[in-house]
Amino acid sequence: ETFLTPRNLINISQQISMLAVVAFTMTIVMVMNDFDLSVGSMASLSGVVAAVLFSMDYPIWIALSAALFVGIAGGLFNGFLVSIVGILPFVATLGTLTMFSGMAFLICGGKTIFGRDIPKEFSSFARNGIEIEMLSIKVPFLSISAAFILFIVWFLLEQTIYGRRLYAIGGNSEASFLAGIKVKQIRMTAFALTGLGAAIAGLMYASRVASANPTQGSGLMLDAIAAVFLGMTMSEEGEPRVLATLVGVLILGVLDNGLTQMSVDSYIREILVGSIVIAAVAFSSITKRKT
């Protein structure tokens, strides 16, 4: 009676908005057959950086700019380790996952920052939206932000030379280098964009709960990778596509919302998400073998 109501569908769009932003930007690096395990820690770190600056009475624009800069810098560092130093993405981002998490704990002293330290102008962003009187609903700014990021990533990957070069690197990086593509530089920028997406998601999460702590983004990484893999199974080429990633995000969001309404324990959801990732990867591998 409540699942398919406009109010619940809007609620789902708001719930998945942070995951969507991370998954959409994660698609950029996965196009190159790379991935970033540090996005959850980066989201937490960016939210903490903004909250600490808020508590020190810095203007909102400075706090937000600093948080976004941290995301870009962290992404560039990941890209440097992978493309310049030559460390495998799994190892490099596993290391920075721990680094960023430790930095978040260090900056805030392991405490949750909330209350008067969070400006109302910042926390009200997640609670407000655009009213649609004809449908008697309010579309949250968080959902609108996720849709905007979706369009930007789609345009970047599907309509620009940069996107075509990313897919070329994913197909064969050595051939791309011989063709004159600056593989290392493009790889670094891709990781920087993923770090920026994680930072944006961290700020969205902090705005929604009007607080920030060093662990609040920890669940984003697995779900983002799961969403991209789910999208890959639905893509005809078996490649990461951001619109297919959107479908993966929606599947996870609807699953989570439905299980919550059915009062299913949270650990059952974790089992299901893990099973979905395994099934998606297995299906993708089987499909590639047949082709």
GROMACS .gro file of C-alpha atoms in nm:
model
  291
    1GLU     CA    1   0.000   0.000   0.000
    2THR     CA    2   0.292   0.236   0.058
    3PHE     CA    3   0.571   0.107  -0.166
    4LEU     CA    4   0.455   0.248  -0.502
    5THR     CA    5   0.324   0.578  -0.366
    6PRO     CA    6   0.486   0.896  -0.503
    7ARG     CA    7   0.602   0.985  -0.153
    8ASN     CA    8   0.794   0.659  -0.112
    9LEU     CA    9   0.944   0.679  -0.462
   10ILE     CA   10   1.070   1.028  -0.384
   11ASN     CA   11   1.204   0.891  -0.056
   12ILE     CA   12   1.394   0.619  -0.245
   13SER     CA   13   1.545   0.877  -0.480
   14GLN     CA   14   1.666   1.075  -0.179
   15GLN     CA   15   1.802   0.768  -0.001
   16ILE     CA   16   2.009   0.655  -0.302
   17SER     CA   17   2.133   1.001  -0.403
   18MET     CA   18   2.467   0.971  -0.218
   19LEU     CA   19   2.528   0.618  -0.347
   20ALA     CA   20   2.431   0.731  -0.697
   21VAL     CA   21   2.689   1.011  -0.704
   22VAL     CA   22   2.966   0.774  -0.590
   23ALA     CA   23   2.859   0.500  -0.834
   24PHE     CA   24   2.833   0.739  -1.130
   25THR     CA   25   3.184   0.875  -1.075
   26MET     CA   26   3.315   0.526  -0.991
   27THR     CA   27   3.203   0.429  -1.341
   28ILE     CA   28   3.466   0.667  -1.481
   29VAL     CA   29   3.759   0.467  -1.341
   30MET     CA   30   3.593   0.130  -1.398
   31VAL     CA   31   3.570   0.215  -1.768
   32MET     CA   32   3.950   0.178  -1.765
   33ASN     CA   33   3.926  -0.155  -1.578
   34ASP     CA   34   4.039   0.022  -1.259
   35PHE     CA   35   3.844   0.080  -0.940
   36ASP     CA   36   3.871   0.286  -0.624
   37LEU     CA   37   3.827   0.122  -0.284
   38SER     CA   38   3.884   0.449  -0.099
   39VAL     CA   39   3.564   0.632  -0.198
   40GLY     CA   40   3.386   0.554   0.130
   41SER     CA   41   3.673   0.683   0.342
   42MET     CA   42   3.706   0.987   0.117
   43ALA     CA   43   3.336   1.065   0.160
   44SER     CA   44   3.379   1.049   0.539
   45LEU     CA   45   3.697   1.259   0.529
   46SER     CA   46   3.539   1.531   0.315
   47GLY     CA   47   3.234   1.554   0.539
   48VAL     CA   48   3.456   1.577   0.849
   49VAL     CA   49   3.676   1.846   0.691
   50ALA     CA   50   3.373   2.061   0.615
   51ALA     CA   51   3.222   2.004   0.961
   52VAL     CA   52   3.546   2.093   1.140
   53LEU     CA   53   3.576   2.415   0.940
   54PHE     CA   54   3.211   2.490   1.020
   55SER     CA   55   3.289   2.448   1.390
   56MET     CA   56   3.576   2.697   1.352
   57ASP     CA   57   3.331   2.954   1.209
   58TYR     CA   58   3.472   2.955   0.859
   59PRO     CA   59   3.228   3.070   0.587
   60ILE     CA   60   3.027   2.792   0.424
   61TRP     CA   61   3.186   2.842   0.083
   62ILE     CA   62   3.536   2.802   0.226
   63ALA     CA   63   3.441   2.483   0.415
   64LEU     CA   64   3.275   2.331   0.109
   65SER     CA   65   3.560   2.431  -0.122
   66ALA     CA   66   3.813   2.277   0.116
   67ALA     CA   67   3.614   1.951   0.130
   68LEU     CA   68   3.593   1.932  -0.249
   69PHE     CA   69   3.964   2.011  -0.280
   70VAL     CA   70   4.041   1.723  -0.041
   71GLY     CA   71   3.841   1.491  -0.265
   72ILE     CA   72   4.023   1.601  -0.580
   73ALA     CA   73   4.363   1.583  -0.408
   74GLY     CA   74   4.292   1.236  -0.273
   75GLY     CA   75   4.181   1.120  -0.616
   76LEU     CA   76   4.494   1.263  -0.777
   77PHE     CA   77   4.704   1.083  -0.518
   78ASN     CA   78   4.530   0.756  -0.606
   79GLY     CA   79   4.590   0.825  -0.974
   80PHE     CA   80   4.956   0.903  -0.907
   81LEU     CA   81   5.006   0.573  -0.724
   82VAL     CA   82   4.835   0.376  -1.000
   83SER     CA   83   4.957   0.547  -1.317
   84ILE     CA   84   5.296   0.692  -1.221
   85VAL     CA   85   5.423   0.463  -0.945
   86GLY     CA   86   5.263   0.158  -1.107
   87ILE     CA   87   5.087   0.010  -0.805
   88LEU     CA   88   4.784  -0.208  -0.875
   89PRO     CA   89   4.458  -0.018  -0.816
   90PHE     CA   90   4.341  -0.273  -0.558
   91VAL     CA   91   4.658  -0.235  -0.351
   92ALA     CA   92   4.690   0.142  -0.394
   93THR     CA   93   4.332   0.230  -0.305
   94LEU     CA   94   4.322  -0.026  -0.025
   95GLY     CA   95   4.613   0.161   0.129
   96THR     CA   96   4.457   0.504   0.080
   97LEU     CA   97   4.128   0.371   0.218
   98THR     CA   98   4.304   0.323   0.550
   99MET     CA   99   4.494   0.651   0.517
  100PHE     CA  100   4.186   0.862   0.451
  101SER     CA  101   3.997   0.690   0.731
  102GLY     CA  102   4.281   0.759   0.975
  103MET     CA  103   4.296   1.122   0.864
  104ALA     CA  104   3.923   1.161   0.926
  105PHE     CA  105   3.958   1.023   1.278
  106LEU     CA  106   4.261   1.246   1.341
  107ILE     CA  107   4.093   1.566   1.222
  108CYS     CA  108   3.780   1.529   1.436
  109GLY     CA  109   3.937   1.337   1.724
  110GLY     CA  110   3.710   1.041   1.660
  111LYS     CA  111   3.402   1.242   1.759
  112THR     CA  112   3.081   1.316   1.574
  113ILE     CA  113   3.040   1.684   1.488
  114PHE     CA  114   2.679   1.798   1.505
  115GLY     CA  115   2.441   2.050   1.660
  116ARG     CA  116   2.536   2.416   1.655
  117ASP     CA  117   2.859   2.342   1.471
  118ILE     CA  118   2.662   2.261   1.154
  119PRO     CA  119   2.511   2.573   0.991
  120LYS     CA  120   2.137   2.561   0.926
  121GLU     CA  121   2.197   2.681   0.570
  122PHE     CA  122   2.401   2.367   0.506
  123SER     CA  123   2.175   2.113   0.678
  124SER     CA  124   1.860   2.264   0.528
  125PHE     CA  125   1.983   2.185   0.176
  126ALA     CA  126   1.902   1.814   0.219
  127ARG     CA  127   1.560   1.886   0.368
  128ASN     CA  128   1.445   2.120   0.095
  129GLY     CA  129   1.355   2.071  -0.267
  130ILE     CA  130   1.142   2.188  -0.558
  131GLU     CA  131   0.767   2.170  -0.513
  132ILE     CA  132   0.563   2.016  -0.795
  133GLU     CA  133   0.208   2.128  -0.717
  134MET     CA  134   0.044   1.917  -0.989
  135LEU     CA  135   0.172   1.597  -0.827
  136SER     CA  136   0.168   1.731  -0.470
  137ILE     CA  137   0.528   1.624  -0.419
  138LYS     CA  138   0.859   1.791  -0.343
  139VAL     CA  139   1.164   1.672  -0.532
  140PRO     CA  140   1.460   1.691  -0.289
  141PHE     CA  141   1.772   1.885  -0.380
  142LEU     CA  142   1.973   1.570  -0.307
  143SER     CA  143   1.789   1.384  -0.584
  144ILE     CA  144   1.831   1.678  -0.820
  145SER     CA  145   2.204   1.690  -0.742
  146ALA     CA  146   2.241   1.319  -0.822
  147ALA     CA  147   2.054   1.368  -1.151
  148PHE     CA  148   2.285   1.657  -1.240
  149ILE     CA  149   2.596   1.444  -1.171
  150LEU     CA  150   2.442   1.166  -1.382
  151PHE     CA  151   2.405   1.403  -1.677
  152ILE     CA  152   2.761   1.536  -1.639
  153VAL     CA  153   2.915   1.187  -1.626
  154TRP     CA  154   2.697   1.062  -1.913
  155PHE     CA  155   2.797   1.358  -2.129
  156LEU     CA  156   3.164   1.314  -2.037
  157LEU     CA  157   3.175   0.942  -2.116
  158GLU     CA  158   2.944   0.926  -2.415
  159GLN     CA  159   2.975   1.261  -2.593
  160THR     CA  160   3.337   1.373  -2.554
  161ILE     CA  161   3.680   1.273  -2.686
  162TYR     CA  162   3.791   1.229  -2.326
  163GLY     CA  163   3.527   0.960  -2.273
  164ARG     CA  164   3.626   0.776  -2.590
  165ARG     CA  165   3.986   0.778  -2.475
  166LEU     CA  166   3.883   0.631  -2.140
  167TYR     CA  167   3.709   0.343  -2.318
  168ALA     CA  168   4.014   0.299  -2.544
  169ILE     CA  169   4.241   0.272  -2.240
  170GLY     CA  170   4.004   0.018  -2.089
  171GLY     CA  171   4.014  -0.184  -2.409
  172ASN     CA  172   4.392  -0.182  -2.447
  173SER     CA  173   4.609   0.066  -2.260
  174GLU     CA  174   4.929  -0.021  -2.450
  175ALA     CA  175   4.765   0.027  -2.788
  176SER     CA  176   4.613   0.353  -2.664
  177PHE     CA  177   4.959   0.477  -2.562
  178LEU     CA  178   5.102   0.385  -2.902
  179ALA     CA  179   4.811   0.571  -3.063
  180GLY     CA  180   4.922   0.890  -2.888
  181ILE     CA  181   4.680   0.893  -2.596
  182LYS     CA  182   4.830   1.029  -2.275
  183VAL     CA  183   4.732   0.728  -2.069
  184LYS     CA  184   4.894   0.830  -1.739
  185GLN     CA  185   4.748   1.181  -1.736
  186ILE     CA  186   4.400   1.062  -1.828
  187ARG     CA  187   4.414   0.793  -1.562
  188MET     CA  188   4.504   1.052  -1.299
  189THR     CA  189   4.220   1.283  -1.400
  190ALA     CA  190   3.975   0.991  -1.390
  191PHE     CA  191   4.074   0.911  -1.031
  192ALA     CA  192   4.049   1.283  -0.946
  193LEU     CA  193   3.690   1.291  -1.075
  194THR     CA  194   3.606   0.983  -0.870
  195GLY     CA  195   3.756   1.149  -0.561
  196LEU     CA  196   3.552   1.462  -0.632
  197GLY     CA  197   3.236   1.250  -0.657
  198ALA     CA  198   3.313   1.087  -0.323
  199ALA     CA  199   3.362   1.430  -0.166
  200ILE     CA  200   3.031   1.555  -0.304
  201ALA     CA  201   2.856   1.246  -0.168
  202GLY     CA  202   3.018   1.302   0.172
  203LEU     CA  203   2.887   1.658   0.183
  204MET     CA  204   2.541   1.543   0.078
  205TYR     CA  205   2.542   1.283   0.354
  206ALA     CA  206   2.658   1.536   0.615
  207SER     CA  207   2.384   1.774   0.506
  208ARG     CA  208   2.119   1.505   0.527
  209VAL     CA  209   2.204   1.392   0.882
  210ALA     CA  210   2.323   1.739   0.994
  211SER     CA  211   2.642   1.586   1.131
  212ALA     CA  212   2.972   1.432   1.029
  213ASN     CA  213   3.175   1.143   1.167
  214PRO     CA  214   3.475   0.940   1.043
  215THR     CA  215   3.271   0.631   0.950
  216GLN     CA  216   2.953   0.763   0.790
  217GLY     CA  217   3.063   0.689   0.433
  218SER     CA  218   3.201   0.341   0.501
  219GLY     CA  219   2.912   0.158   0.333
  220LEU     CA  220   2.932   0.343   0.003
  221MET     CA  221   3.225   0.159  -0.154
  222LEU     CA  222   3.078  -0.191  -0.174
  223ASP     CA  223   2.737  -0.068  -0.289
  224ALA     CA  224   2.892   0.156  -0.557
  225ILE     CA  225   3.097  -0.130  -0.701
  226ALA     CA  226   2.791  -0.355  -0.685
  227ALA     CA  227   2.585  -0.098  -0.876
  228VAL     CA  228   2.846  -0.067  -1.152
  229PHE     CA  229   2.880  -0.445  -1.186
  230LEU     CA  230   2.501  -0.480  -1.201
  231GLY     CA  231   2.497  -0.221  -1.476
  232MET     CA  232   2.768  -0.406  -1.667
  233THR     CA  233   2.554  -0.721  -1.680
  234MET     CA  234   2.277  -0.516  -1.844
  235SER     CA  235   2.502  -0.346  -2.096
  236GLU     CA  236   2.514  -0.506  -2.440
  237GLU     CA  237   2.892  -0.460  -2.458
  238GLY     CA  238   2.944  -0.575  -2.100
  239GLU     CA  239   3.122  -0.245  -2.035
  240PRO     CA  240   3.055   0.010  -1.760
  241ARG     CA  241   2.792   0.257  -1.878
  242VAL     CA  242   2.663   0.527  -1.649
  243LEU     CA  243   2.296   0.481  -1.747
  244ALA     CA  244   2.333   0.109  -1.675
  245THR     CA  245   2.494   0.202  -1.341
  246LEU     CA  246   2.181   0.405  -1.268
  247VAL     CA  247   1.975   0.087  -1.308
  248GLY     CA  248   2.210  -0.091  -1.068
  249VAL     CA  249   2.170   0.189  -0.813
  250LEU     CA  250   1.792   0.174  -0.846
  251ILE     CA  251   1.792  -0.204  -0.794
  252LEU     CA  252   1.990  -0.168  -0.472
  253GLY     CA  253   1.777   0.126  -0.356
  254VAL     CA  254   1.448  -0.049  -0.421
  255LEU     CA  255   1.579  -0.366  -0.258
  256ASP     CA  256   1.689  -0.176   0.052
  257ASN     CA  257   1.362   0.017   0.078
  258GLY     CA  258   1.150  -0.293   0.026
  259LEU     CA  259   1.339  -0.495   0.286
  260THR     CA  260   1.307  -0.208   0.533
  261GLN     CA  261   0.931  -0.193   0.482
  262MET     CA  262   0.918  -0.569   0.532
  263SER     CA  263   1.111  -0.527   0.860
  264VAL     CA  264   1.390  -0.755   0.740
  265ASP     CA  265   1.705  -0.742   0.951
  266SER     CA  266   1.989  -0.529   0.810
  267TYR     CA  267   2.236  -0.819   0.801
  268ILE     CA  268   2.008  -1.000   0.555
  269ARG     CA  269   2.051  -0.703   0.322
  270GLU     CA  270   2.429  -0.733   0.345
  271ILE     CA  271   2.405  -1.101   0.251
  272LEU     CA  272   2.183  -1.016  -0.045
  273VAL     CA  273   2.409  -0.734  -0.170
  274GLY     CA  274   2.715  -0.960  -0.152
  275SER     CA  275   2.527  -1.234  -0.334
  276ILE     CA  276   2.415  -0.989  -0.602
  277VAL     CA  277   2.777  -0.877  -0.662
  278ILE     CA  278   2.895  -1.237  -0.700
  279ALA     CA  279   2.604  -1.325  -0.928
  280ALA     CA  280   2.658  -1.013  -1.142
  281VAL     CA  281   3.030  -1.078  -1.187
  282ALA     CA  282   2.971  -1.446  -1.261
  283PHE     CA  283   2.701  -1.366  -1.517
  284SER     CA  284   2.924  -1.106  -1.682
  285SER     CA  285   3.214  -1.355  -1.704
  286ILE     CA  286   2.993  -1.627  -1.853
  287THR     CA  287   2.852  -1.385  -2.110
  288LYS     CA  288   3.201  -1.272  -2.219
  289ARG     CA  289   3.314  -1.634  -2.261
  290LYS     CA  290   3.019  -1.710  -2.490
  291THR     CA  291   3.090  -1.406  -2.705
   0.00000   0.00000   0.00000
